[in-house]
Amino acid sequence: MNNVVLIGRLVRDPELRFIAGTGKAVCNFTLAVDKNLARDKKKEFEEKGQSTADFIRIIVWGKQAENCANFLAKGRLVAINGSISTSSYKTQSGETRYSTDIIASNVEFLEWGDRGSDQNKYKDDDFTAIDDDEEITF
């Protein structure tokens, strides 16, 4: 079984391109997923300059790729369901390089709107209080 579920934030804006010949959309982005570290261990990592997150490359295909490019941005929180894909290639110098990506089958947007806006913050009601000390009779 090859199934991956991740929740994290986009490291940079997604990149959308279309495959020549087929016109199929493909979107790439990197997801920062926090390592599940205890508070003291996380502090230790930070003091040593070590990363407290894993940076995972995500690949999305089709209409969902277009939606990601249109509605996601750097810093946005998303949930990914997909599978691991590994590959290798040779560089011009003859070195073999390996890559591990997640092919997303589902991308769920966990935040909407502008990150800088206050649309999700608590707002006080705009009601005006009325001074009324009279008893109500029934």
PDB file of C-alpha atoms in Angstrom:
ATOM      1  CA  MET A   1       0.000   0.000   0.000  1.00  0.00           C
ATOM      2  CA  ASN A   2       1.437   3.379  -1.040  1.00  0.00           C
ATOM      3  CA  ASN A   3      -0.617   6.081   0.695  1.00  0.00           C
ATOM      4  CA  VAL A   4       0.600   9.364   2.188  1.00  0.00           C
ATOM      5  CA  VAL A   5      -1.300  11.999   4.171  1.00  0.00           C
ATOM      6  CA  LEU A   6       0.459  15.290   4.962  1.00  0.00           C
ATOM      7  CA  ILE A   7      -0.516  18.644   6.430  1.00  0.00           C
ATOM      8  CA  GLY A   8       1.801  21.587   5.979  1.00  0.00           C
ATOM      9  CA  ARG A   9       2.391  25.039   4.556  1.00  0.00           C
ATOM     10  CA  LEU A  10       3.565  25.991   1.078  1.00  0.00           C
ATOM     11  CA  VAL A  11       7.196  27.143   1.028  1.00  0.00           C
ATOM     12  CA  ARG A  12       6.645  29.270  -2.107  1.00  0.00           C
ATOM     13  CA  ASP A  13       3.901  29.984  -4.609  1.00  0.00           C
ATOM     14  CA  PRO A  14       2.904  26.959  -6.726  1.00  0.00           C
ATOM     15  CA  GLU A  15       4.246  26.623 -10.282  1.00  0.00           C
ATOM     16  CA  LEU A  16       1.791  25.638 -13.025  1.00  0.00           C
ATOM     17  CA  ARG A  17       2.764  24.358 -16.462  1.00  0.00           C
ATOM     18  CA  PHE A  18       1.076  22.454 -19.247  1.00  0.00           C
ATOM     19  CA  ILE A  19       2.484  19.332 -20.891  1.00  0.00           C
ATOM     20  CA  ALA A  20       3.298  19.907 -24.564  1.00  0.00           C
ATOM     21  CA  GLY A  21       1.117  17.891 -26.913  1.00  0.00           C
ATOM     22  CA  THR A  22      -1.502  16.892 -24.359  1.00  0.00           C
ATOM     23  CA  GLY A  23      -2.079  20.261 -22.704  1.00  0.00           C
ATOM     24  CA  LYS A  24      -2.514  18.516 -19.347  1.00  0.00           C
ATOM     25  CA  ALA A  25      -1.904  20.780 -16.340  1.00  0.00           C
ATOM     26  CA  VAL A  26       0.743  19.929 -13.750  1.00  0.00           C
ATOM     27  CA  CYS A  27       1.440  21.973 -10.628  1.00  0.00           C
ATOM     28  CA  ASN A  28       4.516  21.693  -8.396  1.00  0.00           C
ATOM     29  CA  PHE A  29       5.087  23.109  -4.951  1.00  0.00           C
ATOM     30  CA  THR A  30       7.066  22.348  -1.823  1.00  0.00           C
ATOM     31  CA  LEU A  31       5.304  21.663   1.448  1.00  0.00           C
ATOM     32  CA  ALA A  32       6.903  22.345   4.850  1.00  0.00           C
ATOM     33  CA  VAL A  33       5.673  19.651   7.240  1.00  0.00           C
ATOM     34  CA  ASP A  34       6.611  20.030  10.905  1.00  0.00           C
ATOM     35  CA  LYS A  35       8.567  17.148  12.382  1.00  0.00           C
ATOM     36  CA  ASN A  36       6.713  15.677  15.324  1.00  0.00           C
ATOM     37  CA  LEU A  37       9.248  16.819  17.935  1.00  0.00           C
ATOM     38  CA  ALA A  38       8.754  17.259  21.658  1.00  0.00           C
ATOM     39  CA  ARG A  39       9.088  20.865  22.838  1.00  0.00           C
ATOM     40  CA  ASP A  40      12.581  20.349  24.320  1.00  0.00           C
ATOM     41  CA  LYS A  41      13.792  18.444  21.255  1.00  0.00           C
ATOM     42  CA  LYS A  42      12.413  21.166  18.955  1.00  0.00           C
ATOM     43  CA  LYS A  43      14.277  23.824  20.962  1.00  0.00           C
ATOM     44  CA  GLU A  44      17.464  21.730  20.730  1.00  0.00           C
ATOM     45  CA  PHE A  45      17.097  21.478  16.930  1.00  0.00           C
ATOM     46  CA  GLU A  46      16.551  25.242  16.647  1.00  0.00           C
ATOM     47  CA  GLU A  47      19.608  26.012  18.807  1.00  0.00           C
ATOM     48  CA  LYS A  48      21.764  23.792  16.564  1.00  0.00           C
ATOM     49  CA  GLY A  49      20.360  25.441  13.436  1.00  0.00           C
ATOM     50  CA  GLN A  50      18.709  22.199  12.345  1.00  0.00           C
ATOM     51  CA  SER A  51      15.395  22.224  10.535  1.00  0.00           C
ATOM     52  CA  THR A  52      12.255  21.413  12.526  1.00  0.00           C
ATOM     53  CA  ALA A  53      10.336  20.670   9.326  1.00  0.00           C
ATOM     54  CA  ASP A  54      10.654  18.361   6.349  1.00  0.00           C
ATOM     55  CA  PHE A  55      10.396  19.963   2.907  1.00  0.00           C
ATOM     56  CA  ILE A  56       8.492  17.715   0.536  1.00  0.00           C
ATOM     57  CA  ARG A  57       7.921  18.243  -3.170  1.00  0.00           C
ATOM     58  CA  ILE A  58       4.283  17.825  -4.234  1.00  0.00           C
ATOM     59  CA  ILE A  59       3.057  17.192  -7.789  1.00  0.00           C
ATOM     60  CA  VAL A  60      -0.605  17.707  -8.712  1.00  0.00           C
ATOM     61  CA  TRP A  61      -2.170  16.877 -12.099  1.00  0.00           C
ATOM     62  CA  GLY A  62      -5.233  17.985 -14.076  1.00  0.00           C
ATOM     63  CA  LYS A  63      -7.956  20.394 -12.991  1.00  0.00           C
ATOM     64  CA  GLN A  64      -6.822  20.110  -9.377  1.00  0.00           C
ATOM     65  CA  ALA A  65      -3.401  21.420 -10.489  1.00  0.00           C
ATOM     66  CA  GLU A  66      -5.063  24.494 -11.991  1.00  0.00           C
ATOM     67  CA  ASN A  67      -7.053  25.045  -8.783  1.00  0.00           C
ATOM     68  CA  CYS A  68      -3.874  24.836  -6.712  1.00  0.00           C
ATOM     69  CA  ALA A  69      -2.151  27.398  -8.929  1.00  0.00           C
ATOM     70  CA  ASN A  70      -5.157  29.740  -8.784  1.00  0.00           C
ATOM     71  CA  PHE A  71      -6.009  29.521  -5.084  1.00  0.00           C
ATOM     72  CA  LEU A  72      -2.853  28.567  -3.176  1.00  0.00           C
ATOM     73  CA  ALA A  73       0.046  30.819  -2.236  1.00  0.00           C
ATOM     74  CA  LYS A  74       3.184  30.776  -0.129  1.00  0.00           C
ATOM     75  CA  GLY A  75       2.378  30.099   3.536  1.00  0.00           C
ATOM     76  CA  ARG A  76      -1.059  28.609   2.895  1.00  0.00           C
ATOM     77  CA  LEU A  77      -2.009  25.540   4.990  1.00  0.00           C
ATOM     78  CA  VAL A  78      -3.077  22.444   3.001  1.00  0.00           C
ATOM     79  CA  ALA A  79      -3.733  18.741   3.498  1.00  0.00           C
ATOM     80  CA  ILE A  80      -2.383  16.343   0.883  1.00  0.00           C
ATOM     81  CA  ASN A  81      -3.437  12.771   0.188  1.00  0.00           C
ATOM     82  CA  GLY A  82      -1.319  10.944  -2.345  1.00  0.00           C
ATOM     83  CA  SER A  83       1.400   8.417  -3.017  1.00  0.00           C
ATOM     84  CA  ILE A  84       5.199   8.366  -2.945  1.00  0.00           C
ATOM     85  CA  SER A  85       7.002   8.388  -6.268  1.00  0.00           C
ATOM     86  CA  THR A  86      10.746   7.808  -6.519  1.00  0.00           C
ATOM     87  CA  SER A  87      12.935   8.316  -9.560  1.00  0.00           C
ATOM     88  CA  SER A  88      16.559   8.689 -10.567  1.00  0.00           C
ATOM     89  CA  TYR A  89      18.432  10.445 -13.332  1.00  0.00           C
ATOM     90  CA  LYS A  90      22.000  11.063 -14.449  1.00  0.00           C
ATOM     91  CA  THR A  91      23.506  14.544 -14.391  1.00  0.00           C
ATOM     92  CA  GLN A  92      25.720  15.848 -17.198  1.00  0.00           C
ATOM     93  CA  SER A  93      28.743  14.896 -15.093  1.00  0.00           C
ATOM     94  CA  GLY A  94      27.495  11.297 -14.858  1.00  0.00           C
ATOM     95  CA  GLU A  95      26.295  11.418 -11.248  1.00  0.00           C
ATOM     96  CA  THR A  96      23.140   9.526 -10.403  1.00  0.00           C
ATOM     97  CA  ARG A  97      20.607  11.661  -8.549  1.00  0.00           C
ATOM     98  CA  TYR A  98      17.547  10.382  -6.744  1.00  0.00           C
ATOM     99  CA  SER A  99      14.317  12.212  -6.045  1.00  0.00           C
ATOM    100  CA  THR A 100      11.284  11.458  -3.943  1.00  0.00           C
ATOM    101  CA  ASP A 101       8.017  13.258  -4.662  1.00  0.00           C
ATOM    102  CA  ILE A 102       4.424  12.982  -3.557  1.00  0.00           C
ATOM    103  CA  ILE A 103       1.874  12.606  -6.350  1.00  0.00           C
ATOM    104  CA  ALA A 104      -1.220  14.219  -4.862  1.00  0.00           C
ATOM    105  CA  SER A 105      -4.565  12.558  -5.498  1.00  0.00           C
ATOM    106  CA  ASN A 106      -6.371  15.091  -3.301  1.00  0.00           C
ATOM    107  CA  VAL A 107      -5.437  18.573  -2.096  1.00  0.00           C
ATOM    108  CA  GLU A 108      -7.615  20.124   0.592  1.00  0.00           C
ATOM    109  CA  PHE A 109      -7.323  23.862   1.194  1.00  0.00           C
ATOM    110  CA  LEU A 110      -7.356  24.362   4.966  1.00  0.00           C
ATOM    111  CA  GLU A 111      -7.170  28.168   4.789  1.00  0.00           C
ATOM    112  CA  TRP A 112      -9.038  30.560   2.538  1.00  0.00           C
ATOM    113  CA  GLY A 113      -8.626  34.240   1.777  1.00  0.00           C
ATOM    114  CA  ASP A 114      -5.683  36.544   2.280  1.00  0.00           C
ATOM    115  CA  ARG A 115      -3.301  35.530   5.051  1.00  0.00           C
ATOM    116  CA  GLY A 116      -2.937  39.192   6.024  1.00  0.00           C
ATOM    117  CA  SER A 117      -6.650  39.895   6.217  1.00  0.00           C
ATOM    118  CA  ASP A 118      -8.755  39.700   9.328  1.00  0.00           C
ATOM    119  CA  GLN A 119     -11.655  37.830   7.762  1.00  0.00           C
ATOM    120  CA  ASN A 120     -11.319  34.858  10.110  1.00  0.00           C
ATOM    121  CA  LYS A 121     -10.676  36.875  13.258  1.00  0.00           C
ATOM    122  CA  TYR A 122     -13.306  37.592  15.882  1.00  0.00           C
ATOM    123  CA  LYS A 123     -15.219  40.818  15.301  1.00  0.00           C
ATOM    124  CA  ASP A 124     -17.312  42.672  17.867  1.00  0.00           C
ATOM    125  CA  ASP A 125     -20.961  43.146  16.988  1.00  0.00           C
ATOM    126  CA  ASP A 126     -21.987  46.595  15.797  1.00  0.00           C
ATOM    127  CA  PHE A 127     -25.037  46.710  18.067  1.00  0.00           C
ATOM    128  CA  THR A 128     -25.939  49.811  20.026  1.00  0.00           C
ATOM    129  CA  ALA A 129     -26.966  49.216  23.614  1.00  0.00           C
ATOM    130  CA  ILE A 130     -30.356  50.598  24.638  1.00  0.00           C
ATOM    131  CA  ASP A 131     -30.913  51.820  28.177  1.00  0.00           C
ATOM    132  CA  ASP A 132     -34.280  50.362  29.105  1.00  0.00           C
ATOM    133  CA  ASP A 133     -35.044  49.647  32.721  1.00  0.00           C
ATOM    134  CA  GLU A 134     -38.779  49.138  32.245  1.00  0.00           C
ATOM    135  CA  GLU A 135     -40.349  45.846  33.190  1.00  0.00           C
ATOM    136  CA  ILE A 136     -41.932  43.854  30.448  1.00  0.00           C
ATOM    137  CA  THR A 137     -45.517  42.894  31.193  1.00  0.00           C
ATOM    138  CA  PHE A 138     -47.104  39.774  29.832  1.00  0.00           C
TER     139      PHE A 138
END
